Coordinates of C-alpha atoms and ligand atoms in Angstrom, one line a residue:
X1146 CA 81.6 213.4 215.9
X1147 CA 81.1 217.5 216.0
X1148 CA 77.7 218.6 215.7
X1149 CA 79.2 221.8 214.3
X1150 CA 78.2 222.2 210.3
X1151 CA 81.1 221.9 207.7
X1152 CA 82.1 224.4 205.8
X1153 CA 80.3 224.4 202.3
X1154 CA 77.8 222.0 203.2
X1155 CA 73.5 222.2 203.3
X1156 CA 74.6 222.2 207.5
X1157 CA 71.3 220.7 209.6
X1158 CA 68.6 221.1 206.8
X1159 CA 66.0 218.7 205.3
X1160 CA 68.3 216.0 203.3
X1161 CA 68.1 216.4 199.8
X1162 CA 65.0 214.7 197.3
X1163 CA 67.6 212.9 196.2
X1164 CA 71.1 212.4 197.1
X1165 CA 73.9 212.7 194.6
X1166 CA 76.7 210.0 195.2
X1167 CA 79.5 210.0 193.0
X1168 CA 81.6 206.5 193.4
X1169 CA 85.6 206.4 192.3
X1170 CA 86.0 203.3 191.2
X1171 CA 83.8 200.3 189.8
X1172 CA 84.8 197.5 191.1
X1173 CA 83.1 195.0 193.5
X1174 CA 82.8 197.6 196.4
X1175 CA 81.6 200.4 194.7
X1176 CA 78.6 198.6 193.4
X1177 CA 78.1 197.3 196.8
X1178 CA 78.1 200.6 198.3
X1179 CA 75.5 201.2 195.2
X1180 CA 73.5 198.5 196.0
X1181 CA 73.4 199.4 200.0
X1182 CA 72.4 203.0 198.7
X1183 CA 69.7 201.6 196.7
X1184 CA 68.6 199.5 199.1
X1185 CA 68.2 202.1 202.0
X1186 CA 67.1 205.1 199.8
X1187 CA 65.3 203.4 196.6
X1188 CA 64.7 206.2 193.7
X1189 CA 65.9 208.8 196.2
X1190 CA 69.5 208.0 195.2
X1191 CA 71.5 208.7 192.4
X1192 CA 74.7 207.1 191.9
X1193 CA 77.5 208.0 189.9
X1194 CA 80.3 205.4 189.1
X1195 CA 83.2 206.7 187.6
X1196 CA 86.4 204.5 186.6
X1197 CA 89.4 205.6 184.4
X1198 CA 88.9 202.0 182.2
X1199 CA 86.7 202.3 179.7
X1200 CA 85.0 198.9 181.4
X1201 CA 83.6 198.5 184.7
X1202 CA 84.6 195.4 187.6
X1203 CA 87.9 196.1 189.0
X1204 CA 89.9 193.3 189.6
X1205 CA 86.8 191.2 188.9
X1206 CA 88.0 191.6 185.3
X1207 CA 91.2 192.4 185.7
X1208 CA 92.5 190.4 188.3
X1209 CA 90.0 187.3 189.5
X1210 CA 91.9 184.4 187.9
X1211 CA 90.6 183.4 183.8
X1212 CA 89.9 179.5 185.2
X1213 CA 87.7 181.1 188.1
X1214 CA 84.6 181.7 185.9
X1215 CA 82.3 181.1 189.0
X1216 CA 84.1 183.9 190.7
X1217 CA 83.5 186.0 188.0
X1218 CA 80.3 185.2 187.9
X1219 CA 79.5 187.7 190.6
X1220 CA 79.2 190.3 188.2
X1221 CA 75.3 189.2 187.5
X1222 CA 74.8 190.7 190.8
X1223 CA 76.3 194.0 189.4
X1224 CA 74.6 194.2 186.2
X1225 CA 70.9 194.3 188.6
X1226 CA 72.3 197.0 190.6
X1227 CA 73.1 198.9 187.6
X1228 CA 69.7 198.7 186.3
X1229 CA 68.6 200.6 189.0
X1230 CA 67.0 203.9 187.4
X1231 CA 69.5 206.1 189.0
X1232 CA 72.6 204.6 188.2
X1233 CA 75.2 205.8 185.9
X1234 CA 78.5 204.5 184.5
X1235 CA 81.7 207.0 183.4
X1236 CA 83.6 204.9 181.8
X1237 CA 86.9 206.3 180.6
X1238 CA 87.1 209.1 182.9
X1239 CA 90.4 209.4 185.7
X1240 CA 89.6 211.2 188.7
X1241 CA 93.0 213.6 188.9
X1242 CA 93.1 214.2 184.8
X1243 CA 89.8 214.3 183.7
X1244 CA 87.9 215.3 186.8
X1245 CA 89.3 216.6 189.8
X1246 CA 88.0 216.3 193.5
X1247 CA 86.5 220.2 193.8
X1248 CA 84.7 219.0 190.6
X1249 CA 83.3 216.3 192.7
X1250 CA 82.7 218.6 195.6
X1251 CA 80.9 220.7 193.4
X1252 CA 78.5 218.0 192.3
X1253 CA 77.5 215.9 194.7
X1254 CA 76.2 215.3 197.9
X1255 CA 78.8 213.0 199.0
X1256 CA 81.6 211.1 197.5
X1257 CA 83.4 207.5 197.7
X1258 CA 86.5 206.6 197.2
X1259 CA 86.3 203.0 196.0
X1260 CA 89.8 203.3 194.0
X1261 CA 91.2 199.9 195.6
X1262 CA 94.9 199.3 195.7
X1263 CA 96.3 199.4 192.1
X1264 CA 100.2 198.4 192.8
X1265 CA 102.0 195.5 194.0
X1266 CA 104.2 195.3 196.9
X1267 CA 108.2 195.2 195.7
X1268 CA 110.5 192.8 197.8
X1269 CA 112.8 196.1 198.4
X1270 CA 115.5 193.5 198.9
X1271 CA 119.4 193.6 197.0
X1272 CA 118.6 192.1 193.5
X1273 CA 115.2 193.4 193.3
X1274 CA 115.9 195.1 189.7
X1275 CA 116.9 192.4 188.2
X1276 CA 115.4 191.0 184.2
X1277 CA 113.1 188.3 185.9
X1278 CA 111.9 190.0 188.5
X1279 CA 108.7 190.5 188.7
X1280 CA 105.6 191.3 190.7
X1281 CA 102.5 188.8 190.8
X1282 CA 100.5 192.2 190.5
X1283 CA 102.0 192.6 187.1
X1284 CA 101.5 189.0 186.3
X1285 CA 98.0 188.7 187.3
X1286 CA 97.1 191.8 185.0
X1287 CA 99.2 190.8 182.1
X1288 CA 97.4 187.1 181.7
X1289 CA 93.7 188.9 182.7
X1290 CA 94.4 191.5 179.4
X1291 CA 94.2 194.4 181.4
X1292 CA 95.9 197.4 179.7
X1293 CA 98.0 199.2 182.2
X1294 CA 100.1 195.5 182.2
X1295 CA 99.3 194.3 178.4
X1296 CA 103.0 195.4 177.2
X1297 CA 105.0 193.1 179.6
X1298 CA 107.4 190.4 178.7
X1299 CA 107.0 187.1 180.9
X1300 CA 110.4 185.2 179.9
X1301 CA 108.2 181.6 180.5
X1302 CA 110.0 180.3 177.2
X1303 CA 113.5 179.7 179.1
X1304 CA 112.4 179.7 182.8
X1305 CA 112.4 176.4 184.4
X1306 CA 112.3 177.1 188.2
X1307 CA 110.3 179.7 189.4
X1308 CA 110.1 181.0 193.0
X1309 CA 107.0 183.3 194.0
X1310 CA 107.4 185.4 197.3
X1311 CA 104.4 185.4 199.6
X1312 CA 101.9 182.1 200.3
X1313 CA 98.3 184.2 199.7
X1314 CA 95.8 183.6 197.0
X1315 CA 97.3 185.8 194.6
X1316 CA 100.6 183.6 195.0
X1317 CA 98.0 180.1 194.7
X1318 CA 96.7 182.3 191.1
X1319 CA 100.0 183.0 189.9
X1320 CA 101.1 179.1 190.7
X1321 CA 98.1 177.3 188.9
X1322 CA 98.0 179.6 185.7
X1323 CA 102.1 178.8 185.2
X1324 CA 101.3 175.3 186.4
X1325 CA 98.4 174.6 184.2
X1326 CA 98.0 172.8 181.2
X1327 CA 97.2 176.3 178.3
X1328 CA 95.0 173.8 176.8
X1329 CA 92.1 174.2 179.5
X1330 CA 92.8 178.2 179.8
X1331 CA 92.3 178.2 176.0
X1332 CA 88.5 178.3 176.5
X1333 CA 88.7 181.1 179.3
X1334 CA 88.5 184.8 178.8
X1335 CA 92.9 184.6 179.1
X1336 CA 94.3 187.4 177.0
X1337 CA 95.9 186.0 173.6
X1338 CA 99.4 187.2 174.4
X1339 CA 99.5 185.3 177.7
X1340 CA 97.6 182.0 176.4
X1341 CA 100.5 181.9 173.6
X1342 CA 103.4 182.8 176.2
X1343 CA 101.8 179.7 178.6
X1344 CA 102.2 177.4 175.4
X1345 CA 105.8 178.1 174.6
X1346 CA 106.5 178.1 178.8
X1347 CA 109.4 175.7 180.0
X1348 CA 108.4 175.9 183.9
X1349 CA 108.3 172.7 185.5
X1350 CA 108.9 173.7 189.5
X1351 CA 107.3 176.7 190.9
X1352 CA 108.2 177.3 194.8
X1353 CA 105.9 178.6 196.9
X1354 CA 108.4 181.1 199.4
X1355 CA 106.3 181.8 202.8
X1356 CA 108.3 182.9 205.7
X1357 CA 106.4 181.5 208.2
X1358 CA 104.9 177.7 208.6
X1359 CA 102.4 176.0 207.5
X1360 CA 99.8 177.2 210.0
X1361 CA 100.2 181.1 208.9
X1362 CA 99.9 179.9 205.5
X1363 CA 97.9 182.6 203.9
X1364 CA 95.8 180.6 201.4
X1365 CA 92.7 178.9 201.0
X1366 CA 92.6 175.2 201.1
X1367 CA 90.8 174.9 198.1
X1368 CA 93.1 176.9 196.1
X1369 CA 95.8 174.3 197.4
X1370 CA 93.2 171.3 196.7
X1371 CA 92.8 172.6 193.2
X1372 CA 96.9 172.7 191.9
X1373 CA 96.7 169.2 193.8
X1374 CA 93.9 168.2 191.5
X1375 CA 95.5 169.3 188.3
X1376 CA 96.7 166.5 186.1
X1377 CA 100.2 166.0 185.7
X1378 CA 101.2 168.5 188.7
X1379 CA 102.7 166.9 192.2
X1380 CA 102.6 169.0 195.1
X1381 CA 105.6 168.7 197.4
X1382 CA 106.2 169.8 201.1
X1383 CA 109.4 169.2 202.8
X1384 CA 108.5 166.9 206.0
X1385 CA 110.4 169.3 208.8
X1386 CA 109.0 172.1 207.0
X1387 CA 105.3 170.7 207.5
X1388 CA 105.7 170.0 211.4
X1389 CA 104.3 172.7 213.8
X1390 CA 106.3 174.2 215.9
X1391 CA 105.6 174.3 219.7
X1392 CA 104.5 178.2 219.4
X1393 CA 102.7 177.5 216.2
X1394 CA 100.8 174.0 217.6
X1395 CA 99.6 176.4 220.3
X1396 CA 98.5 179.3 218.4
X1397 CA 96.4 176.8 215.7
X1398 CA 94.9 175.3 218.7
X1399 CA 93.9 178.6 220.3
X1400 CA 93.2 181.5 217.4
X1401 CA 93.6 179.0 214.2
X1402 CA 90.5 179.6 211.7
X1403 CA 89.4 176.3 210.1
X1404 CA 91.0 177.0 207.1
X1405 CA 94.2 177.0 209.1
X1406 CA 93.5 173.8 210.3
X1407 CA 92.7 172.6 206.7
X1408 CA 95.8 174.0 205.7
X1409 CA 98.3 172.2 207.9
X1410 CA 96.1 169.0 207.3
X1411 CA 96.9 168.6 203.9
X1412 CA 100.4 170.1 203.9
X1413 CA 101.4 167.9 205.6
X1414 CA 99.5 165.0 203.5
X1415 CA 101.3 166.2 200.7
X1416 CA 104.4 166.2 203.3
X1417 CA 103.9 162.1 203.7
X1418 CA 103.0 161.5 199.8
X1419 CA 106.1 163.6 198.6
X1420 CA 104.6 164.5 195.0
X1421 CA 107.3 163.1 193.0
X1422 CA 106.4 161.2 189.5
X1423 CA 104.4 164.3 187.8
X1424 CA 105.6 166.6 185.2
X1425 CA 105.5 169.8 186.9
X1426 CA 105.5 170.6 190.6
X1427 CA 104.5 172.7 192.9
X1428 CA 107.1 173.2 196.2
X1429 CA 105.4 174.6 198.8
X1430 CA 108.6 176.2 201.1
X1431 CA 108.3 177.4 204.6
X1432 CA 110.1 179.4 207.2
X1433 CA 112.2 181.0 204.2
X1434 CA 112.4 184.6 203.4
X1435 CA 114.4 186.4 200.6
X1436 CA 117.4 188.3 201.6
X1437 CA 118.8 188.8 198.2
X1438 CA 118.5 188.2 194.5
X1439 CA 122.0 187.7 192.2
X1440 CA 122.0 186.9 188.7
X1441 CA 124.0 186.7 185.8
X1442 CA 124.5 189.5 182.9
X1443 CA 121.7 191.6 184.8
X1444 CA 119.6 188.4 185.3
X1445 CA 118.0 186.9 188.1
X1446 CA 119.4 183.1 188.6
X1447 CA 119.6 182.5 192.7
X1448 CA 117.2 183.5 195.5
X1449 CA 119.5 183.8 199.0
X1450 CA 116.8 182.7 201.5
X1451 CA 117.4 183.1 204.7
X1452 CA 115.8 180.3 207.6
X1453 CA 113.5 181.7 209.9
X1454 CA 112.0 180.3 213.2
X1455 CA 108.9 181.9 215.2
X1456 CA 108.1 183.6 217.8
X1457 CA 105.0 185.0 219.5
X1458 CA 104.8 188.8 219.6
X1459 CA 103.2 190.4 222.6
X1460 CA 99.5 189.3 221.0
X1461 CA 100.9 186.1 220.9
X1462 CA 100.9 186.0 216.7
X1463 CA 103.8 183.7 215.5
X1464 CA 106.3 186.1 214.0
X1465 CA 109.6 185.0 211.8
X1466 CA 112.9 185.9 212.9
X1467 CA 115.7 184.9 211.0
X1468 CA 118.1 182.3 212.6
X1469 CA 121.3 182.9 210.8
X1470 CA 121.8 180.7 208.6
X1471 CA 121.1 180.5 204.4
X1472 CA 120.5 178.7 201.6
X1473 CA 120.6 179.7 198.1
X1474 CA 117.9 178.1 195.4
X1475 CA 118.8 178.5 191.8
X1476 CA 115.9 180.3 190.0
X1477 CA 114.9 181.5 186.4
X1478 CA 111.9 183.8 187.4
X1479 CA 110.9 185.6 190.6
X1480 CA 107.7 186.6 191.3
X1481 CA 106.7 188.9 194.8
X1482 CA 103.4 187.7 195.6
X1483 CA 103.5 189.9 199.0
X1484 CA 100.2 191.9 198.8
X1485 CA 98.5 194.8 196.8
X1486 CA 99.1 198.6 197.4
X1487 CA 97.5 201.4 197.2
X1488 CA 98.5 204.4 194.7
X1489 CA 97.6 208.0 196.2
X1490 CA 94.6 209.9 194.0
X1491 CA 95.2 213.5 193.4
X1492 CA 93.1 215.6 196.2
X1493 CA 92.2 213.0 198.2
X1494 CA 94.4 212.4 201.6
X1495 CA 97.3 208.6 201.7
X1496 CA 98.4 207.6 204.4
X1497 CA 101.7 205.8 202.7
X1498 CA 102.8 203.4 205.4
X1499 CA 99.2 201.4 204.8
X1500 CA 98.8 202.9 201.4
X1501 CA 95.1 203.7 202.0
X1502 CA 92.7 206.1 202.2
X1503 CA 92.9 207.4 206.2
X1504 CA 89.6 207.4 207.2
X1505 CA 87.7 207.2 210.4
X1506 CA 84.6 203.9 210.6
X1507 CA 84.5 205.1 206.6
X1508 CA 84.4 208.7 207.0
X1509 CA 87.8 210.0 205.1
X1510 CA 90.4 212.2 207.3
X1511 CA 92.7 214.6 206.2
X1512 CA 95.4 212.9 207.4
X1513 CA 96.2 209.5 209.9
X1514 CA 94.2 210.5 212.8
X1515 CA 93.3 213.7 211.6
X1516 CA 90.1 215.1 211.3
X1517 CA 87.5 214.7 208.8
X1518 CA 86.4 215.3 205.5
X1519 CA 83.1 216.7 204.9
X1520 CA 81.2 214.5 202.1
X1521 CA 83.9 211.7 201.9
X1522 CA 83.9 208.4 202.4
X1523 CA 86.1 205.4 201.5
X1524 CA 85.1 202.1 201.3
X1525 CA 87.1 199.0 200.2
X1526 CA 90.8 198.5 199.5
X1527 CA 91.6 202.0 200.0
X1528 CA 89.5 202.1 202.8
X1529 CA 91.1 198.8 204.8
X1530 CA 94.0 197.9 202.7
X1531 CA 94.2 194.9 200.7
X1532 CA 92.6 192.1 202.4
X1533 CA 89.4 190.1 202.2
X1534 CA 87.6 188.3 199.6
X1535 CA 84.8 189.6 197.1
X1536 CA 82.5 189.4 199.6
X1537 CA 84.4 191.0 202.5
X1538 CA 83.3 194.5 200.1
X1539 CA 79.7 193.2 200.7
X1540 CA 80.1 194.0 204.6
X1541 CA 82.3 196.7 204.3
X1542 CA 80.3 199.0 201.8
X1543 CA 77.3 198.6 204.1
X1544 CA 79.8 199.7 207.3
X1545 CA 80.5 203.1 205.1
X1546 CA 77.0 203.5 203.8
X1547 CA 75.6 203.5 207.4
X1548 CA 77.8 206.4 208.0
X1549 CA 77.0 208.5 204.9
X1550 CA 73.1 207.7 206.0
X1551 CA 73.5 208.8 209.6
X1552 CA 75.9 212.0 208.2
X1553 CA 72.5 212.5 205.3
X1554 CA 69.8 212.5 208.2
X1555 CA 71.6 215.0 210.1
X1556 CA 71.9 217.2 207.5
X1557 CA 75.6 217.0 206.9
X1558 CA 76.0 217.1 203.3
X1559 CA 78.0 219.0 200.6
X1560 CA 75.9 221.5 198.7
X1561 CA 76.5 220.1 195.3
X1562 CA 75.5 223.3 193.7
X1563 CA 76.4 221.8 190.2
X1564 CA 74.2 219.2 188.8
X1565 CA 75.2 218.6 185.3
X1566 CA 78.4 216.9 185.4
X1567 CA 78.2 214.7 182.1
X1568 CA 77.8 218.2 180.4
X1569 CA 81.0 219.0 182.3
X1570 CA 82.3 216.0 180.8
X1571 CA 81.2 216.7 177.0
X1572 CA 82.9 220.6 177.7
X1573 CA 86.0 219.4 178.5
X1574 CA 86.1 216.7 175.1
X1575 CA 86.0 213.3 177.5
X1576 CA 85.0 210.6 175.6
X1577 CA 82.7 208.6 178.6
X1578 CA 82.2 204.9 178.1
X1579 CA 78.2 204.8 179.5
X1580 CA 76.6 201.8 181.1
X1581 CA 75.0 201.1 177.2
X1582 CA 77.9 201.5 175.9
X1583 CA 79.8 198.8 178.1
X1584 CA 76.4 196.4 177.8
X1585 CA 77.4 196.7 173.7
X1586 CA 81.1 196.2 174.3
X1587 CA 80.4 193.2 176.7
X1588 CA 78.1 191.5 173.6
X1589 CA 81.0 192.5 171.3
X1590 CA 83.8 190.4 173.3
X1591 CA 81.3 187.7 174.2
X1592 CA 80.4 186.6 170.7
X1593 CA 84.0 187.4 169.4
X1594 CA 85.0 184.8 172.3
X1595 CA 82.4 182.1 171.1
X1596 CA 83.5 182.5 167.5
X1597 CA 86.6 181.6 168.5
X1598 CA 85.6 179.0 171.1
X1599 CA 86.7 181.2 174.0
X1600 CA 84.2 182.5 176.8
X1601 CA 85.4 186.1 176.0
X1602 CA 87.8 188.1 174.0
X1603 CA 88.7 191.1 175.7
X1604 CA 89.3 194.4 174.2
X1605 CA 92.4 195.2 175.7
X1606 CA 93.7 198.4 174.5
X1607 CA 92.0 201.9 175.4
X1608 CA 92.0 203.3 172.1
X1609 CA 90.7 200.3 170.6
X1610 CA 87.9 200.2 173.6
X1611 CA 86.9 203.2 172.8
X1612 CA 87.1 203.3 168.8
X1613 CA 84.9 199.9 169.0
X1614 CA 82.6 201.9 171.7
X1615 CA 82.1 204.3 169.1
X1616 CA 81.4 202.4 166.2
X1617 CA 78.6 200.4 168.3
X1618 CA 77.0 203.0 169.3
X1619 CA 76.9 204.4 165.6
X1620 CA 75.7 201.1 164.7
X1621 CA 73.0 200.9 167.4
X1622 CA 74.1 197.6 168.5
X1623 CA 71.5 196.8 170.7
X1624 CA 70.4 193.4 170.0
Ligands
LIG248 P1 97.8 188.0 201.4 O1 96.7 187.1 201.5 O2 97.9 189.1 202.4 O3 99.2 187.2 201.3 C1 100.4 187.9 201.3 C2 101.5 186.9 201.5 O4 102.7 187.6 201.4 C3 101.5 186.3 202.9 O5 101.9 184.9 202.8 C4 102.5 187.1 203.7 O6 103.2 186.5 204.8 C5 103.5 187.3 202.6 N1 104.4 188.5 202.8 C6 104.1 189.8 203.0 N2 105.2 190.5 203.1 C7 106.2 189.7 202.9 C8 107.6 189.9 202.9 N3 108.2 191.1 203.0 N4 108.4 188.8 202.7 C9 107.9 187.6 202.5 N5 106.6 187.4 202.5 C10 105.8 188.4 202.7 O7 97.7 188.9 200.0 P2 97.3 188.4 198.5 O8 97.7 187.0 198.2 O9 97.9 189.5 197.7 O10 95.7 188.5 198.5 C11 95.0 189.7 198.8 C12 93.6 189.3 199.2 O11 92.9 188.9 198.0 C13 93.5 188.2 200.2 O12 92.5 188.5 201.1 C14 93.2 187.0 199.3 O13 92.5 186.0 200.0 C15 92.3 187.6 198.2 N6 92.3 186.8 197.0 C16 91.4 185.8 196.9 C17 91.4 184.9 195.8 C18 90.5 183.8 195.7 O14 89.5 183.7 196.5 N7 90.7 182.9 194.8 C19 92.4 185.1 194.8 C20 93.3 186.2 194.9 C21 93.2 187.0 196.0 P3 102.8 186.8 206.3 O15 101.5 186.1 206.5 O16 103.9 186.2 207.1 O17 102.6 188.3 206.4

């Protein structure tokens, strides 16, 4: 890196008493990049989270399945990093509407983008507009209650057959919630209008589309092991769809992970035991990928999949390439389940083809390879892309925290001349959801969720958020 001093920063002085971080985004990795601030710099950090929901957690709360309650768990570990004396929560307040960038640059030391990847991934395949067509993205937000996906329509009522694009975990999510009997979501923290769509739902089959075998499959074997385990659902694989290739054999044998090996294991179990005799099922495809969707009065009713094969690239990665021929399956919903992507913030540099953050070990650029940004980090999603589990953020934040640290001892800092940015806030008329007020609003939906014998009942809508937030802080709801 250039020992030269940015413009507009403190350039090789004495760091700061204490450093001003301001965080975009409050999900898992900006509370570990929090927590790896707090643990390197104690009281002499002050961090800033700031989230345009009027509640904190990211896809913790908004995407992390309703029936994985252990997952969610994890945010016990947040709530202790929030207690930390100088955190803060601003709830309620966009980055780009609200708040721009040079408001950030103004008032902080340094800044992280921890804004994750908020879209999904269309097929971008003939068909793709069609009324069924969905993405799991949408899916995943509509059943968790978040509000930018509360409005959708899920036709479940007349949809027997259901194909989902893409064998990751978001795919395994999207399987087991249409696959699972409402009764045991009931208890969950499943928003209303989804728990009521899953009772009227007429799917029986759900395929499971990946276009490669069973050895690139990209989910855990425990999210397999779980549909497996749910009563009254078989779990079918086609027998020359479960055998290895020669180039795939190879490649599990020589780079395969031991969930890989897991994977093909009970695949093709479930290959040999052919999962006939339950209600519902779930048909786990491979070496298919969707060349087309046609449907009937503007409605999706056939997936044309083409056959693949595989072959090494020059890493020696199994790759699919399509052999010619097709096959059509007759669908009533379609779900891409083909990864997360990021949405550009205003101010702050995308680099489209990844849809991230470019950014050099953390530090942000001003463009792919470009050079870089004084002050800014990203960390995350939009820092990697959309891979990894909870925990991968764990690792990550404490990659991009080492860089802010080394860039804090030698002096290269913004100047954050501004300090009061929650009066900048109050001036401009935002309403900010704090840290109390979200510890209120969690009580509120827990005990509305026990009186109705559900873990949670989540206050969807924004305006109602922030009414309720409001009226409990009027109320000094505290116990
Ligand atoms: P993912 O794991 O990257 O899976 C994406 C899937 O889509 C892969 O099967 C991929 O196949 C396929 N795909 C991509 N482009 C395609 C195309 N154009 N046509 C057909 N198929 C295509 O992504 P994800 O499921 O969205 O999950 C994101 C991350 O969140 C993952 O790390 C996941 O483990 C994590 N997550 C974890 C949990 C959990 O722990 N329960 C739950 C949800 C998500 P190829 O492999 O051939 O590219």
């Amino acid at each position: 890196m250039s020992a030269r001093p940015w413009p507009g920063m403190l350039g090789n002085m004495h760091p700061p008493t204490l450093l001003r971080v301001a965080i975009v985004g409050s999900g898992p990795s900006a509370f570990y990049t929090a927590e790896a601030l707090q643990k390197a710099l104690g009281d002499a950090v002050a961090t800033d989270l700031f989230d345009r929901l009027p509640v904190p957690f990211g896809l913790v709360r908004g995407g992390v399945a309703p029936d994985h309650q252990n997952i969610k768990a994890v945010t016990k570990v947040y709530d202790k990093i929030a207690a930390h004396p100088g955190f803060r929560f601003f709830g309620n307040v966009q980055i780009g509407r609200d708040l721009h960038v040079p408001d950030l640059l103004n008032h902080y030391h340094q800044i992280v983008y921890a804004f994750g990847c908020e879209s999904g991934q269309r097929l971008g395949i003939p068909g793709d507009d069609l009324l069924g067509v969905h993405t799991a993205t949408e899916f995943v937000g509509w059943y968790n209650g978040h509000p930018d996906h509360q409005h959708r329509r899920f036709d479940l009522a007349h949809g027997q057959r259901v194909a989902i694009v893409g064998n990751g975990n978001v795919a395994m999510d999207v399987a087991r919630i249409l696959l699972t009997d409402p009764t045991h979501l009931a208890s969950t923290d499943i928003a209303d209008h989804a728990l009521e769509a899953l009772r009227h739902s007429a799917v029986r089959e759900v395929y499971l589309l990946g276009r490669r075998g069973p050895a690139q499959a990209a989910f855990s074997p425990k999210e397999l092991e779980e549909i497996a385990e749910l009563p009254d659902v078989g779990v079918a694989v086609e027998p020359r769809e479960a055998a290895l290739d020669p180039v795939s054999a190879a490649w599990l044998e020589r780079d395969g992970s031991r969930s890989q090996q897991r994977n093909v294991k009970l695949l093709q179990e479930h290959a040999t035991a052919g999962g006939a005799g339950k209600g519902k099922r779930l048909c786990c495809r491979f070496l298919v990928a969707p060349q087309q969707l046609r449907g009937r009065g503007g409605q999706v009713d056939t997936v044309v999949l083409q056959h693949m094969r595989l072959e090494p690239d020059h890493a020696g990665t199994p790759r699919p390439v399509p052999t010619g021929t097709t096959e059509e399956l007759a669908v009533d919903l379609v779900f891409a389940a083909i990864g997360y992507k990021g949405v550009p913030l205003p101010g702050v540099p995308y680099e489209p083809r990844q849809g991230i953050v470019p950014n050099r070990d953390g530090r942000v650029l001003d463009r792919d390879g470009g050079n870089e940004l004084p002050g800014q980090y990203a960390v995350g999603w939009c820092k990697r892309g959309p891979t990894g589990l909870i925990g991968t953020n764990s690792l990550d934040a404490k990659a991009t925290v080492a860089a802010m640290l080394a860039d804090r001892a030698a002096g290269r800092l913004l100047t954050a001349t501004h300090h009061d940015i929650a009066a900048r806030l109050a001036q401009r008329g935002i309403e900010v959801v704090t840290w109390a007020d979200w510890q209120r609003l969690d009580r509120y939906e827990r005990a509305a969720g026990e009186a109705r014998g559900k873990l949670r009942q989540k206050v969807i809508e924004r305006d109602a958020a922030l009414r309720l937030v409001q009226q409990l802080r009027a109320a000094g709801a505290d116990g």
